[in-house]
């Protein structure tokens, strides 16, 4: 092993020892050689079917790299396609606005040849740089999603090493497609954080005293029924009484009122919405013996509408931190963006072999929005007047969507569909493919939900069943909040470039700063056109966070609200 290769692999092994080991075992690509440019700097030459291909300028590779970096003045997070001799990457790293660079290369043998002939140790040892070799599209998407932090890094850009990309256009075009998908996903995720980030945090803090109380675990079930609140629940509700026997009935918060109005008492209720409007679902409290399965980030006012509350973690950074440092909470999949998705996740977590789904219309059948007995009917009834009847309010509720399409079945049944509801359905269908049991959608007048037919052992053996309950707390809620507050106070400032500074901190410090990122996205949105650097933004959100935590420590625990008991039917 020559000295250049040894230095490069040593630098790489500090951040990715597995990749360094893979490259050390590769055979150097004989098609690559080094030649001096006009300025004397070495450049890689790749022999191809059409002749030699210089991966950098034969005249002045540094000037070429400077021009490339100048084309991306805002820096941000860069996905750099092709490694080459690293001139372009160095030029980008020299800009203080560059928060991170993910380098994608598709040949281990080519990488071995490059690292034998070009000193890339300064690039590979930079904490902002990560090298990916031969990634498939899911691996590339996951790497970008994990490394890119919009609130700290800024824009996400793809920068090709043009000659290298032209030499292997097929695989690099797949990388470009993967980046586009990640941008769409990150945009959606960031938008949600911008709307709800501060509510997630403040609600979670205010739920911690309630979350330390002991709770009776939920035990495994064989089969389950999940009720959503679509209008088809009206026509399907009578069937529930016939099929419920021996099955665990999970109601979404929206459907609970509709069930109780019909004398149907669920076995559990699930709620995930962090907005205070979710309180309307619980104007009729949860019957005393019924467990409320509640996201830690839900409004505390909702938690006080039930005697038996099972908190779970939906994966927000602060919720993950709480589970790691205070009390391990069970998790549910809320990636579908709606409570029906989470309720199905609960049924699967409890080990249900079959999950029957009622009322999941993902549309507006005949223009109707929700089943009778849900909060919106009561809400619109109270708001209705001579000049604004209920029908007008329901119509406005439907047409608040930017695009509404009508679907009609051969029998004349029609429904209105919107893009958000279509997205919810697609996510549920994809989620169903990975369930341990079989999702069985019971269709009413809503859309058709297509799920794969699964095969499983009828006896139920082989399922890894577990009770649904939090683990043992490592400290009291007050002790956790005090420790968290002190940790935030002791964090070093995220000086520019903020992403680079974050990566230089200890894992514990990185975890603490990460808990603030969704709230920081919300603050950025609230500031509107006022542009401030990430370092100042993070200081502002740290101050706000400390105010929230200190206020909760001063307020102390609150008594739960009394609920009532009704007769199960």
PDB file of C-alpha atoms in Angstrom, residues 217-475:
ATOM      1  CA  UNK A 217     -50.441  -2.454  29.733  1.00  0.00           C
ATOM      2  CA  UNK A 218     -52.412  -3.406  26.651  1.00  0.00           C
ATOM      3  CA  UNK A 219     -52.069  -7.122  25.991  1.00  0.00           C
ATOM      4  CA  UNK A 220     -51.802  -8.841  22.590  1.00  0.00           C
ATOM      5  CA  UNK A 221     -54.933  -9.442  20.512  1.00  0.00           C
ATOM      6  CA  UNK A 222     -55.750 -12.001  17.831  1.00  0.00           C
ATOM      7  CA  UNK A 223     -57.948  -9.852  15.589  1.00  0.00           C
ATOM      8  CA  UNK A 224     -58.833  -6.178  15.583  1.00  0.00           C
ATOM      9  CA  UNK A 225     -61.311  -3.728  14.112  1.00  0.00           C
ATOM     10  CA  UNK A 226     -60.263  -0.153  13.342  1.00  0.00           C
ATOM     11  CA  UNK A 227     -62.931   2.490  12.808  1.00  0.00           C
ATOM     12  CA  UNK A 228     -62.232   5.671  10.867  1.00  0.00           C
ATOM     13  CA  UNK A 229     -64.817   8.457  10.700  1.00  0.00           C
ATOM     14  CA  UNK A 230     -65.724   8.496   7.016  1.00  0.00           C
ATOM     15  CA  UNK A 231     -69.410   8.817   6.034  1.00  0.00           C
ATOM     16  CA  UNK A 232     -69.572   5.114   5.168  1.00  0.00           C
ATOM     17  CA  UNK A 233     -69.365   4.403   8.900  1.00  0.00           C
ATOM     18  CA  UNK A 234     -73.047   5.417   9.016  1.00  0.00           C
ATOM     19  CA  UNK A 235     -74.031   2.535   6.739  1.00  0.00           C
ATOM     20  CA  UNK A 236     -71.524   0.062   8.188  1.00  0.00           C
ATOM     21  CA  UNK A 237     -72.059   0.726  11.913  1.00  0.00           C
ATOM     22  CA  UNK A 238     -74.879  -1.842  12.270  1.00  0.00           C
ATOM     23  CA  UNK A 239     -72.490  -4.484  10.963  1.00  0.00           C
ATOM     24  CA  UNK A 240     -70.002  -3.758  13.753  1.00  0.00           C
ATOM     25  CA  UNK A 241     -72.317  -5.257  16.364  1.00  0.00           C
ATOM     26  CA  UNK A 242     -72.438  -8.506  14.387  1.00  0.00           C
ATOM     27  CA  UNK A 243     -68.702  -8.863  13.677  1.00  0.00           C
ATOM     28  CA  UNK A 244     -67.210  -7.414  16.848  1.00  0.00           C
ATOM     29  CA  UNK A 245     -67.336 -10.529  18.996  1.00  0.00           C
ATOM     30  CA  UNK A 246     -63.815 -11.680  19.873  1.00  0.00           C
ATOM     31  CA  UNK A 247     -62.188  -8.724  18.149  1.00  0.00           C
ATOM     32  CA  UNK A 248     -60.461  -5.720  19.701  1.00  0.00           C
ATOM     33  CA  UNK A 249     -62.194  -2.507  18.566  1.00  0.00           C
ATOM     34  CA  UNK A 250     -59.874   0.478  18.076  1.00  0.00           C
ATOM     35  CA  UNK A 251     -61.588   3.794  17.387  1.00  0.00           C
ATOM     36  CA  UNK A 252     -59.859   6.810  15.928  1.00  0.00           C
ATOM     37  CA  UNK A 253     -60.513   9.938  17.965  1.00  0.00           C
ATOM     38  CA  UNK A 254     -62.699  11.310  15.162  1.00  0.00           C
ATOM     39  CA  UNK A 255     -64.895   8.203  15.119  1.00  0.00           C
ATOM     40  CA  UNK A 256     -65.260   7.791  18.886  1.00  0.00           C
ATOM     41  CA  UNK A 257     -68.215  10.159  19.137  1.00  0.00           C
ATOM     42  CA  UNK A 258     -70.008   8.443  16.260  1.00  0.00           C
ATOM     43  CA  UNK A 259     -69.594   5.056  17.962  1.00  0.00           C
ATOM     44  CA  UNK A 260     -70.678   6.255  21.394  1.00  0.00           C
ATOM     45  CA  UNK A 261     -73.741   7.926  19.872  1.00  0.00           C
ATOM     46  CA  UNK A 262     -74.756   4.467  18.622  1.00  0.00           C
ATOM     47  CA  UNK A 263     -74.058   2.764  21.946  1.00  0.00           C
ATOM     48  CA  UNK A 264     -70.869   1.131  20.662  1.00  0.00           C
ATOM     49  CA  UNK A 265     -68.039   1.371  23.197  1.00  0.00           C
ATOM     50  CA  UNK A 266     -64.568   0.818  21.716  1.00  0.00           C
ATOM     51  CA  UNK A 267     -61.793  -1.096  23.439  1.00  0.00           C
ATOM     52  CA  UNK A 268     -59.279   1.696  22.778  1.00  0.00           C
ATOM     53  CA  UNK A 269     -59.152   5.168  21.235  1.00  0.00           C
ATOM     54  CA  UNK A 270     -56.189   6.596  19.281  1.00  0.00           C
ATOM     55  CA  UNK A 271     -55.343  10.290  18.883  1.00  0.00           C
ATOM     56  CA  UNK A 272     -52.280  11.881  17.248  1.00  0.00           C
ATOM     57  CA  UNK A 273     -53.183  15.482  16.352  1.00  0.00           C
ATOM     58  CA  UNK A 274     -51.104  18.126  18.147  1.00  0.00           C
ATOM     59  CA  UNK A 275     -53.618  20.877  17.370  1.00  0.00           C
ATOM     60  CA  UNK A 276     -56.055  22.059  19.999  1.00  0.00           C
ATOM     61  CA  UNK A 277     -58.963  21.419  17.636  1.00  0.00           C
ATOM     62  CA  UNK A 278     -58.566  17.721  18.487  1.00  0.00           C
ATOM     63  CA  UNK A 279     -60.127  18.595  21.857  1.00  0.00           C
ATOM     64  CA  UNK A 280     -63.487  18.757  20.062  1.00  0.00           C
ATOM     65  CA  UNK A 281     -63.361  14.968  19.626  1.00  0.00           C
ATOM     66  CA  UNK A 282     -63.371  14.635  23.414  1.00  0.00           C
ATOM     67  CA  UNK A 283     -66.172  16.991  24.413  1.00  0.00           C
ATOM     68  CA  UNK A 284     -67.719  13.690  25.399  1.00  0.00           C
ATOM     69  CA  UNK A 285     -64.842  12.301  27.514  1.00  0.00           C
ATOM     70  CA  UNK A 286     -63.374   8.860  26.994  1.00  0.00           C
ATOM     71  CA  UNK A 287     -65.351   6.367  29.125  1.00  0.00           C
ATOM     72  CA  UNK A 288     -63.435   5.651  32.303  1.00  0.00           C
ATOM     73  CA  UNK A 289     -62.286   2.112  31.543  1.00  0.00           C
ATOM     74  CA  UNK A 290     -61.281   2.751  27.934  1.00  0.00           C
ATOM     75  CA  UNK A 291     -57.561   3.392  27.227  1.00  0.00           C
ATOM     76  CA  UNK A 292     -56.693   6.512  25.237  1.00  0.00           C
ATOM     77  CA  UNK A 293     -53.615   5.878  23.081  1.00  0.00           C
ATOM     78  CA  UNK A 294     -52.111   9.330  22.804  1.00  0.00           C
ATOM     79  CA  UNK A 295     -49.118  10.842  21.049  1.00  0.00           C
ATOM     80  CA  UNK A 296     -46.781  12.500  23.542  1.00  0.00           C
ATOM     81  CA  UNK A 297     -47.068  15.630  21.402  1.00  0.00           C
ATOM     82  CA  UNK A 298     -50.870  15.809  21.734  1.00  0.00           C
ATOM     83  CA  UNK A 299     -52.509  18.697  23.607  1.00  0.00           C
ATOM     84  CA  UNK A 300     -52.458  18.193  27.405  1.00  0.00           C
ATOM     85  CA  UNK A 301     -56.141  19.142  27.457  1.00  0.00           C
ATOM     86  CA  UNK A 302     -56.858  15.930  25.533  1.00  0.00           C
ATOM     87  CA  UNK A 303     -54.810  13.837  27.962  1.00  0.00           C
ATOM     88  CA  UNK A 304     -57.017  15.108  30.780  1.00  0.00           C
ATOM     89  CA  UNK A 305     -60.155  13.783  29.067  1.00  0.00           C
ATOM     90  CA  UNK A 306     -59.385  10.170  29.981  1.00  0.00           C
ATOM     91  CA  UNK A 307     -58.457   8.314  33.145  1.00  0.00           C
ATOM     92  CA  UNK A 308     -56.337   5.705  31.426  1.00  0.00           C
ATOM     93  CA  UNK A 309     -53.840   7.296  29.037  1.00  0.00           C
ATOM     94  CA  UNK A 310     -51.187   5.333  27.161  1.00  0.00           C
ATOM     95  CA  UNK A 311     -48.644   7.745  25.722  1.00  0.00           C
ATOM     96  CA  UNK A 312     -46.601   6.683  22.720  1.00  0.00           C
ATOM     97  CA  UNK A 313     -43.767   8.242  20.752  1.00  0.00           C
ATOM     98  CA  UNK A 314     -44.342   9.086  17.106  1.00  0.00           C
ATOM     99  CA  UNK A 315     -40.679   9.847  16.430  1.00  0.00           C
ATOM    100  CA  UNK A 316     -40.348  13.621  16.787  1.00  0.00           C
ATOM    101  CA  UNK A 317     -36.754  14.434  17.873  1.00  0.00           C
ATOM    102  CA  UNK A 318     -37.765  15.609  21.340  1.00  0.00           C
ATOM    103  CA  UNK A 319     -40.039  12.572  21.820  1.00  0.00           C
ATOM    104  CA  UNK A 320     -37.123  10.296  20.918  1.00  0.00           C
ATOM    105  CA  UNK A 321     -34.957  12.143  23.406  1.00  0.00           C
ATOM    106  CA  UNK A 322     -37.620  11.739  26.093  1.00  0.00           C
ATOM    107  CA  UNK A 323     -37.787   7.994  25.399  1.00  0.00           C
ATOM    108  CA  UNK A 324     -34.005   7.708  25.673  1.00  0.00           C
ATOM    109  CA  UNK A 325     -33.447   9.842  28.776  1.00  0.00           C
ATOM    110  CA  UNK A 326     -36.687   9.759  30.788  1.00  0.00           C
ATOM    111  CA  UNK A 327     -38.887   6.766  30.043  1.00  0.00           C
ATOM    112  CA  UNK A 328     -38.990   4.437  27.012  1.00  0.00           C
ATOM    113  CA  UNK A 329     -42.387   4.806  25.376  1.00  0.00           C
ATOM    114  CA  UNK A 330     -43.815   2.428  22.762  1.00  0.00           C
ATOM    115  CA  UNK A 331     -43.852   3.766  19.235  1.00  0.00           C
ATOM    116  CA  UNK A 332     -46.492   3.796  16.514  1.00  0.00           C
ATOM    117  CA  UNK A 333     -46.135   4.550  12.834  1.00  0.00           C
ATOM    118  CA  UNK A 334     -47.635   7.980  12.145  1.00  0.00           C
ATOM    119  CA  UNK A 335     -45.894   8.511   8.804  1.00  0.00           C
ATOM    120  CA  UNK A 336     -49.237   8.240   7.024  1.00  0.00           C
ATOM    121  CA  UNK A 337     -50.145  11.665   8.362  1.00  0.00           C
ATOM    122  CA  UNK A 338     -53.560  10.617   9.681  1.00  0.00           C
ATOM    123  CA  UNK A 339     -54.945   8.895  12.749  1.00  0.00           C
ATOM    124  CA  UNK A 340     -56.340   5.895  10.831  1.00  0.00           C
ATOM    125  CA  UNK A 341     -52.797   4.955   9.806  1.00  0.00           C
ATOM    126  CA  UNK A 342     -51.685   5.139  13.455  1.00  0.00           C
ATOM    127  CA  UNK A 343     -54.652   3.040  14.615  1.00  0.00           C
ATOM    128  CA  UNK A 344     -53.755   0.309  12.116  1.00  0.00           C
ATOM    129  CA  UNK A 345     -50.185   0.489  13.425  1.00  0.00           C
ATOM    130  CA  UNK A 346     -51.490  -0.065  16.963  1.00  0.00           C
ATOM    131  CA  UNK A 347     -53.476  -3.124  15.866  1.00  0.00           C
ATOM    132  CA  UNK A 348     -50.388  -4.543  14.185  1.00  0.00           C
ATOM    133  CA  UNK A 349     -48.223  -3.768  17.217  1.00  0.00           C
ATOM    134  CA  UNK A 350     -50.677  -5.693  19.391  1.00  0.00           C
ATOM    135  CA  UNK A 351     -50.210  -8.716  17.129  1.00  0.00           C
ATOM    136  CA  UNK A 352     -53.543  -8.770  15.292  1.00  0.00           C
ATOM    137  CA  UNK A 353     -53.510 -11.396  12.529  1.00  0.00           C
ATOM    138  CA  UNK A 354     -56.391  -9.655  10.764  1.00  0.00           C
ATOM    139  CA  UNK A 355     -57.277  -5.973  10.997  1.00  0.00           C
ATOM    140  CA  UNK A 356     -60.729  -5.046   9.708  1.00  0.00           C
ATOM    141  CA  UNK A 357     -60.956  -1.411   8.646  1.00  0.00           C
ATOM    142  CA  UNK A 358     -64.299   0.417   8.677  1.00  0.00           C
ATOM    143  CA  UNK A 359     -65.096   3.978   7.643  1.00  0.00           C
ATOM    144  CA  UNK A 360     -61.800   4.687   5.860  1.00  0.00           C
ATOM    145  CA  UNK A 361     -63.288   6.396   2.800  1.00  0.00           C
ATOM    146  CA  UNK A 362     -60.325   8.665   1.916  1.00  0.00           C
ATOM    147  CA  UNK A 363     -62.865  10.695  -0.046  1.00  0.00           C
ATOM    148  CA  UNK A 364     -66.148  12.576   0.306  1.00  0.00           C
ATOM    149  CA  UNK A 365     -68.881  10.063  -0.651  1.00  0.00           C
ATOM    150  CA  UNK A 366     -71.803  11.972  -2.163  1.00  0.00           C
ATOM    151  CA  UNK A 367     -70.141  15.136  -0.888  1.00  0.00           C
ATOM    152  CA  UNK A 368     -70.325  14.110   2.783  1.00  0.00           C
ATOM    153  CA  UNK A 369     -67.259  14.677   4.947  1.00  0.00           C
ATOM    154  CA  UNK A 370     -67.668  12.712   8.201  1.00  0.00           C
ATOM    155  CA  UNK A 371     -70.019  10.201   9.773  1.00  0.00           C
ATOM    156  CA  UNK A 372     -72.910  11.504  11.856  1.00  0.00           C
ATOM    157  CA  UNK A 373     -72.056  11.903  15.512  1.00  0.00           C
ATOM    158  CA  UNK A 374     -68.563  13.284  14.842  1.00  0.00           C
ATOM    159  CA  UNK A 375     -67.558  16.684  16.150  1.00  0.00           C
ATOM    160  CA  UNK A 376     -67.892  18.517  12.839  1.00  0.00           C
ATOM    161  CA  UNK A 377     -71.653  17.961  12.720  1.00  0.00           C
ATOM    162  CA  UNK A 378     -72.068  19.511  16.153  1.00  0.00           C
ATOM    163  CA  UNK A 379     -69.636  22.313  15.275  1.00  0.00           C
ATOM    164  CA  UNK A 380     -71.405  23.275  12.038  1.00  0.00           C
ATOM    165  CA  UNK A 381     -74.800  22.961  13.683  1.00  0.00           C
ATOM    166  CA  UNK A 382     -73.771  25.583  16.236  1.00  0.00           C
ATOM    167  CA  UNK A 383     -72.332  27.875  13.558  1.00  0.00           C
ATOM    168  CA  UNK A 384     -75.222  27.572  11.124  1.00  0.00           C
ATOM    169  CA  UNK A 385     -77.606  30.463  10.604  1.00  0.00           C
ATOM    170  CA  UNK A 386     -80.200  31.788   8.184  1.00  0.00           C
ATOM    171  CA  UNK A 387     -77.568  33.060   5.750  1.00  0.00           C
ATOM    172  CA  UNK A 388     -75.164  30.176   6.324  1.00  0.00           C
ATOM    173  CA  UNK A 389     -76.968  26.831   6.659  1.00  0.00           C
ATOM    174  CA  UNK A 390     -75.146  23.626   7.521  1.00  0.00           C
ATOM    175  CA  UNK A 391     -75.132  22.559   3.875  1.00  0.00           C
ATOM    176  CA  UNK A 392     -73.141  25.673   2.955  1.00  0.00           C
ATOM    177  CA  UNK A 393     -70.641  25.054   5.735  1.00  0.00           C
ATOM    178  CA  UNK A 394     -70.101  21.440   4.676  1.00  0.00           C
ATOM    179  CA  UNK A 395     -69.733  22.522   1.049  1.00  0.00           C
ATOM    180  CA  UNK A 396     -67.150  25.146   1.978  1.00  0.00           C
ATOM    181  CA  UNK A 397     -65.309  22.505   4.015  1.00  0.00           C
ATOM    182  CA  UNK A 398     -65.088  20.291   0.932  1.00  0.00           C
ATOM    183  CA  UNK A 399     -64.075  23.008  -1.513  1.00  0.00           C
ATOM    184  CA  UNK A 400     -61.375  24.477   0.714  1.00  0.00           C
ATOM    185  CA  UNK A 401     -59.136  22.037  -1.160  1.00  0.00           C
ATOM    186  CA  UNK A 402     -57.318  23.449  -4.175  1.00  0.00           C
ATOM    187  CA  UNK A 403     -58.375  20.553  -6.392  1.00  0.00           C
ATOM    188  CA  UNK A 404     -61.483  18.394  -6.044  1.00  0.00           C
ATOM    189  CA  UNK A 405     -62.186  15.579  -8.516  1.00  0.00           C
ATOM    190  CA  UNK A 406     -65.363  13.546  -8.869  1.00  0.00           C
ATOM    191  CA  UNK A 407     -65.340   9.759  -9.218  1.00  0.00           C
ATOM    192  CA  UNK A 408     -68.439   7.821 -10.265  1.00  0.00           C
ATOM    193  CA  UNK A 409     -68.998   4.062 -10.007  1.00  0.00           C
ATOM    194  CA  UNK A 410     -71.006   2.107 -12.628  1.00  0.00           C
ATOM    195  CA  UNK A 411     -73.953   1.957 -10.209  1.00  0.00           C
ATOM    196  CA  UNK A 412     -74.021   5.756  -9.980  1.00  0.00           C
ATOM    197  CA  UNK A 413     -72.363   6.043  -6.567  1.00  0.00           C
ATOM    198  CA  UNK A 414     -70.053   9.031  -6.601  1.00  0.00           C
ATOM    199  CA  UNK A 415     -67.494  10.632  -4.349  1.00  0.00           C
ATOM    200  CA  UNK A 416     -65.109  13.568  -4.378  1.00  0.00           C
ATOM    201  CA  UNK A 417     -61.395  12.945  -3.985  1.00  0.00           C
ATOM    202  CA  UNK A 418     -58.577  15.334  -3.141  1.00  0.00           C
ATOM    203  CA  UNK A 419     -54.809  15.037  -3.390  1.00  0.00           C
ATOM    204  CA  UNK A 420     -54.222  14.909   0.391  1.00  0.00           C
ATOM    205  CA  UNK A 421     -56.736  12.081   0.825  1.00  0.00           C
ATOM    206  CA  UNK A 422     -55.255  10.200  -2.130  1.00  0.00           C
ATOM    207  CA  UNK A 423     -51.821  10.513  -0.518  1.00  0.00           C
ATOM    208  CA  UNK A 424     -53.194   9.137   2.767  1.00  0.00           C
ATOM    209  CA  UNK A 425     -54.657   6.130   0.923  1.00  0.00           C
ATOM    210  CA  UNK A 426     -51.417   5.394  -0.949  1.00  0.00           C
ATOM    211  CA  UNK A 427     -49.392   5.545   2.257  1.00  0.00           C
ATOM    212  CA  UNK A 428     -51.777   3.161   3.983  1.00  0.00           C
ATOM    213  CA  UNK A 429     -51.606   0.736   1.048  1.00  0.00           C
ATOM    214  CA  UNK A 430     -47.801   0.806   1.172  1.00  0.00           C
ATOM    215  CA  UNK A 431     -47.869   0.373   4.952  1.00  0.00           C
ATOM    216  CA  UNK A 432     -50.230  -2.604   4.660  1.00  0.00           C
ATOM    217  CA  UNK A 433     -47.664  -4.431   2.538  1.00  0.00           C
ATOM    218  CA  UNK A 434     -45.281  -4.505   5.501  1.00  0.00           C
ATOM    219  CA  UNK A 435     -47.735  -5.472   8.222  1.00  0.00           C
ATOM    220  CA  UNK A 436     -47.315  -8.734  10.075  1.00  0.00           C
ATOM    221  CA  UNK A 437     -51.038  -9.411   9.740  1.00  0.00           C
ATOM    222  CA  UNK A 438     -53.651  -8.892   7.032  1.00  0.00           C
ATOM    223  CA  UNK A 439     -55.407  -5.557   6.609  1.00  0.00           C
ATOM    224  CA  UNK A 440     -59.018  -6.120   5.519  1.00  0.00           C
ATOM    225  CA  UNK A 441     -60.631  -2.872   4.311  1.00  0.00           C
ATOM    226  CA  UNK A 442     -64.429  -3.063   4.505  1.00  0.00           C
ATOM    227  CA  UNK A 443     -65.557  -0.817   1.696  1.00  0.00           C
ATOM    228  CA  UNK A 444     -68.606   1.354   1.959  1.00  0.00           C
ATOM    229  CA  UNK A 445     -69.112   4.177  -0.505  1.00  0.00           C
ATOM    230  CA  UNK A 446     -65.545   5.476  -0.328  1.00  0.00           C
ATOM    231  CA  UNK A 447     -62.529   4.693  -2.495  1.00  0.00           C
ATOM    232  CA  UNK A 448     -61.253   1.179  -3.022  1.00  0.00           C
ATOM    233  CA  UNK A 449     -58.225   0.450  -0.812  1.00  0.00           C
ATOM    234  CA  UNK A 450     -55.954  -2.089  -2.496  1.00  0.00           C
ATOM    235  CA  UNK A 451     -53.826  -4.156  -0.151  1.00  0.00           C
ATOM    236  CA  UNK A 452     -51.855  -7.362  -0.777  1.00  0.00           C
ATOM    237  CA  UNK A 453     -53.267 -10.675   0.399  1.00  0.00           C
ATOM    238  CA  UNK A 454     -50.883 -12.086   2.981  1.00  0.00           C
ATOM    239  CA  UNK A 455     -50.389 -15.666   4.080  1.00  0.00           C
ATOM    240  CA  UNK A 456     -49.793 -16.473   7.734  1.00  0.00           C
ATOM    241  CA  UNK A 457     -49.967 -19.317  10.192  1.00  0.00           C
ATOM    242  CA  UNK A 458     -53.659 -19.674  11.203  1.00  0.00           C
ATOM    243  CA  UNK A 459     -52.596 -20.708  14.697  1.00  0.00           C
ATOM    244  CA  UNK A 460     -50.859 -17.393  15.163  1.00  0.00           C
ATOM    245  CA  UNK A 461     -47.601 -19.071  16.192  1.00  0.00           C
ATOM    246  CA  UNK A 462     -44.428 -17.345  15.187  1.00  0.00           C
ATOM    247  CA  UNK A 463     -45.720 -13.828  15.882  1.00  0.00           C
ATOM    248  CA  UNK A 464     -43.415 -11.874  18.135  1.00  0.00           C
ATOM    249  CA  UNK A 465     -46.101 -10.405  20.411  1.00  0.00           C
ATOM    250  CA  UNK A 466     -45.415  -7.816  23.069  1.00  0.00           C
ATOM    251  CA  UNK A 467     -47.541  -5.831  25.468  1.00  0.00           C
ATOM    252  CA  UNK A 468     -48.069  -2.159  24.690  1.00  0.00           C
ATOM    253  CA  UNK A 469     -46.717  -0.240  27.653  1.00  0.00           C
ATOM    254  CA  UNK A 470     -43.991   2.220  28.574  1.00  0.00           C
ATOM    255  CA  UNK A 471     -40.802   1.043  30.208  1.00  0.00           C
ATOM    256  CA  UNK A 472     -39.520   1.971  33.626  1.00  0.00           C
ATOM    257  CA  UNK A 473     -38.679   5.632  34.130  1.00  0.00           C
ATOM    258  CA  UNK A 474     -35.032   6.394  34.893  1.00  0.00           C
ATOM    259  CA  UNK A 475     -35.958   9.549  36.803  1.00  0.00           C
TER     260      UNK A 475
END
